[in-house]
Amino acid sequence: MKTIGWVAAAGGLMVLVACGGGSSDTAEADSSVAERVAPVRISGVVARGAALVEARVSARCASGPVGSAISGSSGAYTLEVDASALPCVLEAVSADGVWTLHSVALGRAGTSAVTAHITTLTELLVAQLAGTPPSSFMARASARMLGATITPTNIASAQGTVGSTLKLMGVDPAPITDVLAQPLVAASAVQRGNAHDKVLDALAESMRGAGATLADLVGLVTSRSRTLEHGPVLAEAEAVQSASLDGQ
């Protein structure tokens, strides 16, 4: 009887050890999953000079499902995506459906938050990046195209194009060095606009004076972008065409 009791006790100890090991493995696995899907907060302001209140913001990202958001009384919005989903192209549609603006969100290693304003200036930036109207890029961009287009180098170049376009319209671009992330306080019923917002106002006034629309400026920017030898969208199209010919 003593022998049987000892065996039973030993068996119970083995079960406890096995259970303990399993719990540790499960915790490590859960931690690994959490690291892979750590969320990134994309936030910014939707504005065309005045804040666009109750605009619907959506995203097309390199991977993963993405929800939508509604901008608040100051034009501010926030989206959460998995880190693996970046980069993304963003779209904001005004509550009355009159305005549709675009922007981009670029992910960097270890980033937990990305600022991406969505304005008339970022519409021009996306036009330069894509070499096509931003609405078309939003609708058709593949994961590969997003990754090839939304890069630090391309964004820096596109920022320069936005500045040149502002000068062409008689607007001083000096107050803004980064149309995506530089602090933006858009004029609204609850606040006055800052320097960034004043550039948006100046561009709107200049377009009215010239009888030009934002679509006109987008057309100008995309026509210039298409003349560049390494335009990302053209490069993507050429790669697809080449692959198709190789397969014949």
PDB file of C-alpha atoms in Angstrom, residues 99-223:
ATOM      1  CA  TRP A  99     -14.736  67.099 -50.637  1.00  0.00           C
ATOM      2  CA  THR A 100     -12.622  63.950 -50.994  1.00  0.00           C
ATOM      3  CA  LEU A 101      -9.040  64.300 -49.820  1.00  0.00           C
ATOM      4  CA  HIS A 102      -6.166  61.824 -49.479  1.00  0.00           C
ATOM      5  CA  SER A 103      -2.992  61.307 -47.505  1.00  0.00           C
ATOM      6  CA  VAL A 104      -0.500  58.559 -46.605  1.00  0.00           C
ATOM      7  CA  ALA A 105       0.744  56.908 -43.430  1.00  0.00           C
ATOM      8  CA  LEU A 106       4.266  55.520 -43.397  1.00  0.00           C
ATOM      9  CA  GLY A 107       5.311  52.934 -40.828  1.00  0.00           C
ATOM     10  CA  ARG A 108       8.727  52.808 -39.205  1.00  0.00           C
ATOM     11  CA  ALA A 109      10.224  50.131 -36.979  1.00  0.00           C
ATOM     12  CA  GLY A 110       9.090  50.533 -33.381  1.00  0.00           C
ATOM     13  CA  THR A 111       6.489  53.159 -34.276  1.00  0.00           C
ATOM     14  CA  SER A 112       3.334  53.153 -32.158  1.00  0.00           C
ATOM     15  CA  ALA A 113       1.867  56.409 -33.506  1.00  0.00           C
ATOM     16  CA  VAL A 114       1.837  58.055 -36.938  1.00  0.00           C
ATOM     17  CA  THR A 115       0.648  61.576 -37.729  1.00  0.00           C
ATOM     18  CA  ALA A 116      -1.046  61.907 -41.111  1.00  0.00           C
ATOM     19  CA  HIS A 117      -3.076  65.037 -41.754  1.00  0.00           C
ATOM     20  CA  ILE A 118      -5.536  64.867 -44.648  1.00  0.00           C
ATOM     21  CA  THR A 119      -5.682  68.207 -46.458  1.00  0.00           C
ATOM     22  CA  THR A 120      -5.583  69.869 -49.860  1.00  0.00           C
ATOM     23  CA  LEU A 121      -1.788  69.841 -49.542  1.00  0.00           C
ATOM     24  CA  THR A 122      -1.593  66.112 -48.831  1.00  0.00           C
ATOM     25  CA  GLU A 123      -3.887  65.587 -51.851  1.00  0.00           C
ATOM     26  CA  LEU A 124      -1.118  67.139 -53.961  1.00  0.00           C
ATOM     27  CA  LEU A 125       1.510  65.068 -52.164  1.00  0.00           C
ATOM     28  CA  VAL A 126      -0.311  61.806 -52.960  1.00  0.00           C
ATOM     29  CA  ALA A 127      -0.768  62.922 -56.576  1.00  0.00           C
ATOM     30  CA  GLN A 128       3.004  63.355 -56.857  1.00  0.00           C
ATOM     31  CA  LEU A 129       3.742  60.058 -55.112  1.00  0.00           C
ATOM     32  CA  ALA A 130       1.337  58.044 -57.251  1.00  0.00           C
ATOM     33  CA  GLY A 131       1.604  59.828 -60.582  1.00  0.00           C
ATOM     34  CA  THR A 132      -2.151  59.376 -60.883  1.00  0.00           C
ATOM     35  CA  PRO A 133      -5.234  60.995 -59.311  1.00  0.00           C
ATOM     36  CA  PRO A 134      -5.256  60.080 -55.604  1.00  0.00           C
ATOM     37  CA  SER A 135      -8.769  58.626 -55.828  1.00  0.00           C
ATOM     38  CA  SER A 136      -7.549  56.124 -58.435  1.00  0.00           C
ATOM     39  CA  PHE A 137      -4.549  55.232 -56.294  1.00  0.00           C
ATOM     40  CA  MET A 138      -6.827  54.674 -53.304  1.00  0.00           C
ATOM     41  CA  ALA A 139      -9.088  52.382 -55.307  1.00  0.00           C
ATOM     42  CA  ARG A 140      -6.467  50.295 -57.097  1.00  0.00           C
ATOM     43  CA  ALA A 141      -3.163  50.280 -55.229  1.00  0.00           C
ATOM     44  CA  SER A 142      -1.836  46.802 -54.503  1.00  0.00           C
ATOM     45  CA  ALA A 143       0.217  45.945 -51.417  1.00  0.00           C
ATOM     46  CA  ARG A 144       3.318  45.914 -53.610  1.00  0.00           C
ATOM     47  CA  MET A 145       2.473  49.313 -55.081  1.00  0.00           C
ATOM     48  CA  LEU A 146       1.858  50.830 -51.644  1.00  0.00           C
ATOM     49  CA  GLY A 147       5.218  49.561 -50.409  1.00  0.00           C
ATOM     50  CA  ALA A 148       7.066  50.843 -53.476  1.00  0.00           C
ATOM     51  CA  THR A 149       5.339  54.225 -53.484  1.00  0.00           C
ATOM     52  CA  ILE A 150       5.051  55.266 -49.839  1.00  0.00           C
ATOM     53  CA  THR A 151       8.711  55.487 -48.834  1.00  0.00           C
ATOM     54  CA  PRO A 152      10.694  58.154 -46.937  1.00  0.00           C
ATOM     55  CA  THR A 153      12.619  59.116 -50.094  1.00  0.00           C
ATOM     56  CA  ASN A 154       9.513  59.454 -52.247  1.00  0.00           C
ATOM     57  CA  ILE A 155       7.677  61.412 -49.564  1.00  0.00           C
ATOM     58  CA  ALA A 156      10.586  63.852 -49.179  1.00  0.00           C
ATOM     59  CA  SER A 157      10.588  64.432 -52.944  1.00  0.00           C
ATOM     60  CA  ALA A 158       6.810  64.892 -52.996  1.00  0.00           C
ATOM     61  CA  GLN A 159       7.037  67.450 -50.170  1.00  0.00           C
ATOM     62  CA  GLY A 160       9.269  69.499 -52.454  1.00  0.00           C
ATOM     63  CA  THR A 161       6.732  69.277 -55.268  1.00  0.00           C
ATOM     64  CA  VAL A 162       4.003  70.570 -52.956  1.00  0.00           C
ATOM     65  CA  GLY A 163       6.202  73.546 -52.094  1.00  0.00           C
ATOM     66  CA  SER A 164       6.830  74.273 -55.784  1.00  0.00           C
ATOM     67  CA  THR A 165       3.096  74.096 -56.516  1.00  0.00           C
ATOM     68  CA  LEU A 166       2.365  76.549 -53.722  1.00  0.00           C
ATOM     69  CA  LYS A 167       4.918  78.977 -55.148  1.00  0.00           C
ATOM     70  CA  LEU A 168       3.330  78.596 -58.577  1.00  0.00           C
ATOM     71  CA  MET A 169       0.027  79.651 -57.003  1.00  0.00           C
ATOM     72  CA  GLY A 170       1.647  82.643 -55.330  1.00  0.00           C
ATOM     73  CA  VAL A 171       1.545  81.071 -51.851  1.00  0.00           C
ATOM     74  CA  ASP A 172       4.586  81.154 -49.558  1.00  0.00           C
ATOM     75  CA  PRO A 173       5.330  77.527 -48.521  1.00  0.00           C
ATOM     76  CA  ALA A 174       7.865  78.559 -45.856  1.00  0.00           C
ATOM     77  CA  PRO A 175       5.566  78.041 -42.835  1.00  0.00           C
ATOM     78  CA  ILE A 176       5.248  74.321 -43.666  1.00  0.00           C
ATOM     79  CA  THR A 177       8.124  71.872 -43.912  1.00  0.00           C
ATOM     80  CA  ASP A 178       6.045  68.700 -43.486  1.00  0.00           C
ATOM     81  CA  VAL A 179       2.466  68.646 -44.776  1.00  0.00           C
ATOM     82  CA  LEU A 180       1.842  65.239 -43.206  1.00  0.00           C
ATOM     83  CA  ALA A 181       2.978  65.702 -39.642  1.00  0.00           C
ATOM     84  CA  GLN A 182       3.642  69.363 -38.849  1.00  0.00           C
ATOM     85  CA  PRO A 183       1.179  70.538 -36.166  1.00  0.00           C
ATOM     86  CA  LEU A 184      -2.094  71.632 -37.729  1.00  0.00           C
ATOM     87  CA  VAL A 185      -4.854  73.515 -35.948  1.00  0.00           C
ATOM     88  CA  ALA A 186      -7.676  74.003 -38.432  1.00  0.00           C
ATOM     89  CA  ALA A 187     -10.069  76.904 -38.024  1.00  0.00           C
ATOM     90  CA  SER A 188     -13.444  75.773 -36.755  1.00  0.00           C
ATOM     91  CA  ALA A 189     -16.301  76.902 -34.556  1.00  0.00           C
ATOM     92  CA  VAL A 190     -14.209  76.011 -31.503  1.00  0.00           C
ATOM     93  CA  GLN A 191     -10.734  77.335 -32.404  1.00  0.00           C
ATOM     94  CA  ARG A 192      -8.597  79.580 -34.591  1.00  0.00           C
ATOM     95  CA  GLY A 193      -6.244  78.187 -37.192  1.00  0.00           C
ATOM     96  CA  ASN A 194      -2.436  78.126 -36.843  1.00  0.00           C
ATOM     97  CA  ALA A 195       0.293  78.858 -39.435  1.00  0.00           C
ATOM     98  CA  HIS A 196      -0.227  75.522 -41.192  1.00  0.00           C
ATOM     99  CA  ASP A 197      -3.923  76.279 -41.547  1.00  0.00           C
ATOM    100  CA  LYS A 198      -3.216  79.731 -42.909  1.00  0.00           C
ATOM    101  CA  VAL A 199      -1.281  78.183 -45.814  1.00  0.00           C
ATOM    102  CA  LEU A 200      -4.336  76.042 -46.589  1.00  0.00           C
ATOM    103  CA  ASP A 201      -6.452  79.218 -46.518  1.00  0.00           C
ATOM    104  CA  ALA A 202      -4.009  81.046 -48.797  1.00  0.00           C
ATOM    105  CA  LEU A 203      -4.064  78.179 -51.318  1.00  0.00           C
ATOM    106  CA  ALA A 204      -7.882  78.144 -51.341  1.00  0.00           C
ATOM    107  CA  GLU A 205      -7.976  81.907 -51.901  1.00  0.00           C
ATOM    108  CA  SER A 206      -5.384  81.690 -54.663  1.00  0.00           C
ATOM    109  CA  MET A 207      -7.362  78.958 -56.462  1.00  0.00           C
ATOM    110  CA  ARG A 208     -10.523  81.059 -56.278  1.00  0.00           C
ATOM    111  CA  GLY A 209      -8.678  84.064 -57.694  1.00  0.00           C
ATOM    112  CA  ALA A 210      -7.243  82.013 -60.557  1.00  0.00           C
ATOM    113  CA  GLY A 211     -10.486  80.216 -61.294  1.00  0.00           C
ATOM    114  CA  ALA A 212      -8.682  76.921 -60.619  1.00  0.00           C
ATOM    115  CA  THR A 213      -9.864  73.849 -58.761  1.00  0.00           C
ATOM    116  CA  LEU A 214      -7.985  71.328 -56.663  1.00  0.00           C
ATOM    117  CA  ALA A 215      -8.521  68.840 -59.492  1.00  0.00           C
ATOM    118  CA  ASP A 216      -6.675  71.259 -61.819  1.00  0.00           C
ATOM    119  CA  LEU A 217      -3.674  71.304 -59.498  1.00  0.00           C
ATOM    120  CA  VAL A 218      -3.779  67.521 -59.106  1.00  0.00           C
ATOM    121  CA  GLY A 219      -3.747  67.227 -62.910  1.00  0.00           C
ATOM    122  CA  LEU A 220      -0.738  69.517 -63.096  1.00  0.00           C
ATOM    123  CA  VAL A 221       1.160  67.551 -60.464  1.00  0.00           C
ATOM    124  CA  THR A 222       0.376  64.126 -61.942  1.00  0.00           C
ATOM    125  CA  SER A 223       1.376  65.243 -65.445  1.00  0.00           C
TER     126      SER A 223
END
